[in-house]
Amino acid sequence: MASVRHLISIDDLDDADLYALVTRGAEFSAGTAGRPAPLADDVVGVYFRKTSTRTRTAFSSGALRLGARIIAYGPGDLQLNTGETSEDTGRVMSGMLDVIVARTAGDPAELRAWAAQERMAVINAMSADEHPTQALTDLTTLHRQFGRVEGLRVLYVGEGNNTASALCLALTRFPGVEFELRTPPGYGLAPYYRERAGEQAARYGAVFRECHDMTDLPVGLDVVYTTRWQTTGTSKPDPDWRAVFAPFQVTEALWEAGPKAVFMHDLPAHRGDEVTAEVLDGPASIAFQQAENKMHSAMAVLEWCRT
Ligand code: CP
């Protein structure tokens, strides 16, 4: 029986795993990974409680390409809805599935409960606090674009959401990275991620900063990154939140500080909100290569889970 590894947080990966997953995702992306079928005897469950275009398709297509068969569950399908516990759900599924890819958009403790067994790998396809497979996709994309992650200067503009949190945990483990976030006041990183990123940056020789305005932006950037203002599965109680976010729109003016920077976006995008159409559809944008890399990175994760 193959061993099982879970991916619920970037924190679950040691440095060797993190670097290997990024490198392997880039190999799948470049077409140099061969045609391995490590999941040929496996059945993969794909459970999405919230909407998804990219992540669900990436893991489904990736699993099929690696030889697996798939069972897909929608938000209304499991007895979780009628009160069965997460522990019982994980225990039962682990007798029938080899991997479960789950977007709960909720408390990651639910996924930890599913992972309290040793037969079925559990992959977090986005919980409320973190989107770890997005961060692996993003680093895979950086590796493809620049040939490295070390030493890159990255500016993240927008909400300190689950994508930003996972990115913080991953990027600050690469020496020489300068990672700066500009988050709207009241919409910054959760304290755990801010503190962890600062501690990691100090340990790995990276730089990490978070500010809440758009003045004195860093220069010489390699990457400008944003996410949509209405993160999947969330809403904002403040009826005036758009006024707080408005100064954080990514426009072409940002390229005055870093004319060579590429633009990244985890998608889906709302042109005219977090980014202008000129930027998203312009020459600096690699957002759609990034989206395709979700599948290549998913294949690296699935392979890693089962070997
Ligand atoms: N970026 C991302 O997670 O996209 P989906 O919500 O479409 O999966």
mmCIF file with all atom_site columns, C-alpha atoms in Angstrom, residues 158-286:
data_model
loop_
_atom_site.group_PDB
_atom_site.id
_atom_site.type_symbol
_atom_site.label_atom_id
_atom_site.label_alt_id
_atom_site.label_comp_id
_atom_site.label_asym_id
_atom_site.label_entity_id
_atom_site.label_seq_id
_atom_site.pdbx_PDB_ins_code
_atom_site.Cartn_x
_atom_site.Cartn_y
_atom_site.Cartn_z
_atom_site.occupancy
_atom_site.B_iso_or_equiv
_atom_site.pdbx_formal_charge
_atom_site.auth_seq_id
_atom_site.auth_comp_id
_atom_site.auth_asym_id
_atom_site.auth_atom_id
_atom_site.pdbx_PDB_model_num
ATOM 1   C CA . GLY A 1 158 ? -5.681  43.453 -1.700  1.00 0.00 ? 158 GLY A CA 1
ATOM 2   C CA . GLU A 1 159 ? -7.363  41.579 1.086   1.00 0.00 ? 159 GLU A CA 1
ATOM 3   C CA . GLY A 1 160 ? -5.310  39.479 3.499   1.00 0.00 ? 160 GLY A CA 1
ATOM 4   C CA . ASN A 1 161 ? -7.429  36.469 2.589   1.00 0.00 ? 161 ASN A CA 1
ATOM 5   C CA . ASN A 1 162 ? -6.775  32.729 2.419   1.00 0.00 ? 162 ASN A CA 1
ATOM 6   C CA . THR A 1 163 ? -4.727  33.057 -0.782  1.00 0.00 ? 163 THR A CA 1
ATOM 7   C CA . ALA A 1 164 ? -2.539  35.756 0.781   1.00 0.00 ? 164 ALA A CA 1
ATOM 8   C CA . SER A 1 165 ? -2.116  33.701 3.953   1.00 0.00 ? 165 SER A CA 1
ATOM 9   C CA . ALA A 1 166 ? -0.882  30.614 2.120   1.00 0.00 ? 166 ALA A CA 1
ATOM 10  C CA . LEU A 1 167 ? 1.388   32.747 -0.060  1.00 0.00 ? 167 LEU A CA 1
ATOM 11  C CA . CYS A 1 168 ? 2.948   34.293 3.068   1.00 0.00 ? 168 CYS A CA 1
ATOM 12  C CA . LEU A 1 169 ? 3.714   30.900 4.547   1.00 0.00 ? 169 LEU A CA 1
ATOM 13  C CA . ALA A 1 170 ? 5.306   29.683 1.333   1.00 0.00 ? 170 ALA A CA 1
ATOM 14  C CA . LEU A 1 171 ? 7.203   32.715 0.009   1.00 0.00 ? 171 LEU A CA 1
ATOM 15  C CA . THR A 1 172 ? 8.904   33.664 3.272   1.00 0.00 ? 172 THR A CA 1
ATOM 16  C CA . ARG A 1 173 ? 10.729  30.312 3.258   1.00 0.00 ? 173 ARG A CA 1
ATOM 17  C CA . PHE A 1 174 ? 12.760  31.338 0.199   1.00 0.00 ? 174 PHE A CA 1
ATOM 18  C CA . PRO A 1 175 ? 16.012  33.223 0.891   1.00 0.00 ? 175 PRO A CA 1
ATOM 19  C CA . GLY A 1 176 ? 16.240  36.725 -0.509  1.00 0.00 ? 176 GLY A CA 1
ATOM 20  C CA . VAL A 1 177 ? 12.526  37.044 -1.240  1.00 0.00 ? 177 VAL A CA 1
ATOM 21  C CA . GLU A 1 178 ? 11.064  40.475 -0.494  1.00 0.00 ? 178 GLU A CA 1
ATOM 22  C CA . PHE A 1 179 ? 7.341   40.054 0.046   1.00 0.00 ? 179 PHE A CA 1
ATOM 23  C CA . GLU A 1 180 ? 5.295   43.160 0.776   1.00 0.00 ? 180 GLU A CA 1
ATOM 24  C CA . LEU A 1 181 ? 1.531   43.248 1.272   1.00 0.00 ? 181 LEU A CA 1
ATOM 25  C CA . ARG A 1 182 ? -0.647  46.315 0.937   1.00 0.00 ? 182 ARG A CA 1
ATOM 26  C CA . THR A 1 183 ? -3.959  45.362 2.527   1.00 0.00 ? 183 THR A CA 1
ATOM 27  C CA . PRO A 1 184 ? -6.957  47.650 3.140   1.00 0.00 ? 184 PRO A CA 1
ATOM 28  C CA . PRO A 1 185 ? -7.308  48.819 6.764   1.00 0.00 ? 185 PRO A CA 1
ATOM 29  C CA . GLY A 1 186 ? -9.350  46.255 8.651   1.00 0.00 ? 186 GLY A CA 1
ATOM 30  C CA . TYR A 1 187 ? -8.785  43.600 5.974   1.00 0.00 ? 187 TYR A CA 1
ATOM 31  C CA . GLY A 1 188 ? -5.238  42.533 6.686   1.00 0.00 ? 188 GLY A CA 1
ATOM 32  C CA . LEU A 1 189 ? -3.698  39.159 7.385   1.00 0.00 ? 189 LEU A CA 1
ATOM 33  C CA . ALA A 1 190 ? -4.902  37.181 10.376  1.00 0.00 ? 190 ALA A CA 1
ATOM 34  C CA . PRO A 1 191 ? -2.406  37.518 13.261  1.00 0.00 ? 191 PRO A CA 1
ATOM 35  C CA . TYR A 1 192 ? -1.153  33.929 13.003  1.00 0.00 ? 192 TYR A CA 1
ATOM 36  C CA . TYR A 1 193 ? -0.075  34.375 9.383   1.00 0.00 ? 193 TYR A CA 1
ATOM 37  C CA . ARG A 1 194 ? 1.468   37.820 9.925   1.00 0.00 ? 194 ARG A CA 1
ATOM 38  C CA . GLU A 1 195 ? 3.511   36.606 12.864  1.00 0.00 ? 195 GLU A CA 1
ATOM 39  C CA . ARG A 1 196 ? 4.503   33.317 11.251  1.00 0.00 ? 196 ARG A CA 1
ATOM 40  C CA . ALA A 1 197 ? 5.571   35.063 8.033   1.00 0.00 ? 197 ALA A CA 1
ATOM 41  C CA . GLY A 1 198 ? 7.684   37.561 9.972   1.00 0.00 ? 198 GLY A CA 1
ATOM 42  C CA . GLU A 1 199 ? 9.327   34.809 11.997  1.00 0.00 ? 199 GLU A CA 1
ATOM 43  C CA . GLN A 1 200 ? 10.045  32.706 8.881   1.00 0.00 ? 200 GLN A CA 1
ATOM 44  C CA . ALA A 1 201 ? 11.408  35.686 6.944   1.00 0.00 ? 201 ALA A CA 1
ATOM 45  C CA . ALA A 1 202 ? 13.904  36.370 9.731   1.00 0.00 ? 202 ALA A CA 1
ATOM 46  C CA . ARG A 1 203 ? 14.928  32.704 9.817   1.00 0.00 ? 203 ARG A CA 1
ATOM 47  C CA . TYR A 1 204 ? 15.266  32.168 6.046   1.00 0.00 ? 204 TYR A CA 1
ATOM 48  C CA . GLY A 1 205 ? 16.822  35.505 5.072   1.00 0.00 ? 205 GLY A CA 1
ATOM 49  C CA . ALA A 1 206 ? 13.710  36.940 3.419   1.00 0.00 ? 206 ALA A CA 1
ATOM 50  C CA . VAL A 1 207 ? 11.938  40.273 3.991   1.00 0.00 ? 207 VAL A CA 1
ATOM 51  C CA . PHE A 1 208 ? 8.270   40.502 4.918   1.00 0.00 ? 208 PHE A CA 1
ATOM 52  C CA . ARG A 1 209 ? 6.164   43.643 5.392   1.00 0.00 ? 209 ARG A CA 1
ATOM 53  C CA . GLU A 1 210 ? 2.464   44.461 5.590   1.00 0.00 ? 210 GLU A CA 1
ATOM 54  C CA . CYS A 1 211 ? 1.145   48.037 5.291   1.00 0.00 ? 211 CYS A CA 1
ATOM 55  C CA . HIS A 1 212 ? -2.369  49.428 4.948   1.00 0.00 ? 212 HIS A CA 1
ATOM 56  C CA . ASP A 1 213 ? -1.964  52.205 2.381   1.00 0.00 ? 213 ASP A CA 1
ATOM 57  C CA . MET A 1 214 ? -0.705  52.625 -1.176  1.00 0.00 ? 214 MET A CA 1
ATOM 58  C CA . THR A 1 215 ? 1.945   55.293 -0.601  1.00 0.00 ? 215 THR A CA 1
ATOM 59  C CA . ASP A 1 216 ? 5.708   54.800 -1.039  1.00 0.00 ? 216 ASP A CA 1
ATOM 60  C CA . LEU A 1 217 ? 5.400   51.555 -2.953  1.00 0.00 ? 217 LEU A CA 1
ATOM 61  C CA . PRO A 1 218 ? 8.537   49.440 -3.391  1.00 0.00 ? 218 PRO A CA 1
ATOM 62  C CA . VAL A 1 219 ? 10.455  49.813 -6.659  1.00 0.00 ? 219 VAL A CA 1
ATOM 63  C CA . GLY A 1 220 ? 12.172  47.250 -8.862  1.00 0.00 ? 220 GLY A CA 1
ATOM 64  C CA . LEU A 1 221 ? 9.351   44.758 -8.441  1.00 0.00 ? 221 LEU A CA 1
ATOM 65  C CA . ASP A 1 222 ? 9.304   41.363 -10.147 1.00 0.00 ? 222 ASP A CA 1
ATOM 66  C CA . VAL A 1 223 ? 5.658   40.585 -9.427  1.00 0.00 ? 223 VAL A CA 1
ATOM 67  C CA . VAL A 1 224 ? 2.438   42.444 -8.645  1.00 0.00 ? 224 VAL A CA 1
ATOM 68  C CA . TYR A 1 225 ? -0.238  40.083 -7.313  1.00 0.00 ? 225 TYR A CA 1
ATOM 69  C CA . THR A 1 226 ? -3.880  40.652 -6.444  1.00 0.00 ? 226 THR A CA 1
ATOM 70  C CA . THR A 1 227 ? -7.017  38.629 -5.713  1.00 0.00 ? 227 THR A CA 1
ATOM 71  C CA . ARG A 1 228 ? -10.635 39.480 -6.123  1.00 0.00 ? 228 ARG A CA 1
ATOM 72  C CA . TRP A 1 229 ? -12.196 41.631 -3.453  1.00 0.00 ? 229 TRP A CA 1
ATOM 73  C CA . GLN A 1 230 ? -15.011 39.200 -2.653  1.00 0.00 ? 230 GLN A CA 1
ATOM 74  C CA . THR A 1 231 ? -13.200 36.027 -1.631  1.00 0.00 ? 231 THR A CA 1
ATOM 75  C CA . THR A 1 232 ? -15.131 32.834 -2.404  1.00 0.00 ? 232 THR A CA 1
ATOM 76  C CA . GLY A 1 233 ? -17.401 31.811 0.447   1.00 0.00 ? 233 GLY A CA 1
ATOM 77  C CA . THR A 1 234 ? -17.186 35.128 2.300   1.00 0.00 ? 234 THR A CA 1
ATOM 78  C CA . SER A 1 235 ? -19.132 38.384 2.596   1.00 0.00 ? 235 SER A CA 1
ATOM 79  C CA . LYS A 1 236 ? -18.279 41.719 4.183   1.00 0.00 ? 236 LYS A CA 1
ATOM 80  C CA . PRO A 1 237 ? -20.576 43.047 6.916   1.00 0.00 ? 237 PRO A CA 1
ATOM 81  C CA . ASP A 1 238 ? -19.487 46.677 6.354   1.00 0.00 ? 238 ASP A CA 1
ATOM 82  C CA . PRO A 1 239 ? -21.823 48.090 3.654   1.00 0.00 ? 239 PRO A CA 1
ATOM 83  C CA . ASP A 1 240 ? -19.132 50.672 2.755   1.00 0.00 ? 240 ASP A CA 1
ATOM 84  C CA . TRP A 1 241 ? -16.295 48.174 2.222   1.00 0.00 ? 241 TRP A CA 1
ATOM 85  C CA . ARG A 1 242 ? -15.854 49.201 -1.419  1.00 0.00 ? 242 ARG A CA 1
ATOM 86  C CA . ALA A 1 243 ? -14.725 52.674 -0.378  1.00 0.00 ? 243 ALA A CA 1
ATOM 87  C CA . VAL A 1 244 ? -12.026 51.103 1.796   1.00 0.00 ? 244 VAL A CA 1
ATOM 88  C CA . PHE A 1 245 ? -10.856 48.846 -1.051  1.00 0.00 ? 245 PHE A CA 1
ATOM 89  C CA . ALA A 1 246 ? -10.987 51.435 -3.856  1.00 0.00 ? 246 ALA A CA 1
ATOM 90  C CA . PRO A 1 247 ? -7.424  52.813 -3.395  1.00 0.00 ? 247 PRO A CA 1
ATOM 91  C CA . PHE A 1 248 ? -6.106  49.242 -3.672  1.00 0.00 ? 248 PHE A CA 1
ATOM 92  C CA . GLN A 1 249 ? -7.178  48.666 -7.259  1.00 0.00 ? 249 GLN A CA 1
ATOM 93  C CA . VAL A 1 250 ? -4.265  47.462 -9.417  1.00 0.00 ? 250 VAL A CA 1
ATOM 94  C CA . THR A 1 251 ? -3.854  49.849 -12.355 1.00 0.00 ? 251 THR A CA 1
ATOM 95  C CA . GLU A 1 252 ? -1.163  50.476 -14.953 1.00 0.00 ? 252 GLU A CA 1
ATOM 96  C CA . ALA A 1 253 ? 0.205   53.248 -12.727 1.00 0.00 ? 253 ALA A CA 1
ATOM 97  C CA . LEU A 1 254 ? 1.737   50.571 -10.515 1.00 0.00 ? 254 LEU A CA 1
ATOM 98  C CA . TRP A 1 255 ? 4.156   49.689 -13.295 1.00 0.00 ? 255 TRP A CA 1
ATOM 99  C CA . GLU A 1 256 ? 5.905   53.038 -12.947 1.00 0.00 ? 256 GLU A CA 1
ATOM 100 C CA . ALA A 1 257 ? 7.583   51.499 -9.887  1.00 0.00 ? 257 ALA A CA 1
ATOM 101 C CA . GLY A 1 258 ? 8.447   48.225 -11.589 1.00 0.00 ? 258 GLY A CA 1
ATOM 102 C CA . PRO A 1 259 ? 8.217   48.322 -15.378 1.00 0.00 ? 259 PRO A CA 1
ATOM 103 C CA . LYS A 1 260 ? 9.414   44.725 -15.724 1.00 0.00 ? 260 LYS A CA 1
ATOM 104 C CA . ALA A 1 261 ? 7.012   43.246 -13.173 1.00 0.00 ? 261 ALA A CA 1
ATOM 105 C CA . VAL A 1 262 ? 4.616   40.498 -14.192 1.00 0.00 ? 262 VAL A CA 1
ATOM 106 C CA . PHE A 1 263 ? 1.019   40.579 -13.014 1.00 0.00 ? 263 PHE A CA 1
ATOM 107 C CA . MET A 1 264 ? -0.502  37.594 -11.205 1.00 0.00 ? 264 MET A CA 1
ATOM 108 C CA . HIS A 1 265 ? -4.073  36.915 -10.087 1.00 0.00 ? 265 HIS A CA 1
ATOM 109 C CA . ASP A 1 266 ? -5.467  33.692 -8.631  1.00 0.00 ? 266 ASP A CA 1
ATOM 110 C CA . LEU A 1 267 ? -8.740  34.271 -10.516 1.00 0.00 ? 267 LEU A CA 1
ATOM 111 C CA . PRO A 1 268 ? -11.682 34.561 -10.847 1.00 0.00 ? 268 PRO A CA 1
ATOM 112 C CA . ALA A 1 269 ? -11.244 38.263 -11.597 1.00 0.00 ? 269 ALA A CA 1
ATOM 113 C CA . HIS A 1 270 ? -13.657 41.153 -11.561 1.00 0.00 ? 270 HIS A CA 1
ATOM 114 C CA . ARG A 1 271 ? -12.323 43.655 -14.083 1.00 0.00 ? 271 ARG A CA 1
ATOM 115 C CA . GLY A 1 272 ? -12.883 47.156 -12.760 1.00 0.00 ? 272 GLY A CA 1
ATOM 116 C CA . ASP A 1 273 ? -12.777 46.057 -9.101  1.00 0.00 ? 273 ASP A CA 1
ATOM 117 C CA . GLU A 1 274 ? -9.438  44.730 -7.913  1.00 0.00 ? 274 GLU A CA 1
ATOM 118 C CA . VAL A 1 275 ? -7.745  45.161 -11.301 1.00 0.00 ? 275 VAL A CA 1
ATOM 119 C CA . THR A 1 276 ? -8.342  47.078 -14.505 1.00 0.00 ? 276 THR A CA 1
ATOM 120 C CA . ALA A 1 277 ? -8.950  45.206 -17.750 1.00 0.00 ? 277 ALA A CA 1
ATOM 121 C CA . GLU A 1 278 ? -5.836  46.917 -19.182 1.00 0.00 ? 278 GLU A CA 1
ATOM 122 C CA . VAL A 1 279 ? -3.654  45.177 -16.611 1.00 0.00 ? 279 VAL A CA 1
ATOM 123 C CA . LEU A 1 280 ? -5.375  41.766 -16.499 1.00 0.00 ? 280 LEU A CA 1
ATOM 124 C CA . ASP A 1 281 ? -5.485  41.486 -20.280 1.00 0.00 ? 281 ASP A CA 1
ATOM 125 C CA . GLY A 1 282 ? -2.253  43.405 -20.868 1.00 0.00 ? 282 GLY A CA 1
ATOM 126 C CA . PRO A 1 283 ? 1.294   42.330 -21.710 1.00 0.00 ? 283 PRO A CA 1
ATOM 127 C CA . ALA A 1 284 ? 2.460   42.001 -18.102 1.00 0.00 ? 284 ALA A CA 1
ATOM 128 C CA . SER A 1 285 ? -0.259  39.543 -17.151 1.00 0.00 ? 285 SER A CA 1
ATOM 129 C CA . ILE A 1 286 ? 0.574   35.879 -16.634 1.00 0.00 ? 286 ILE A CA 1
#
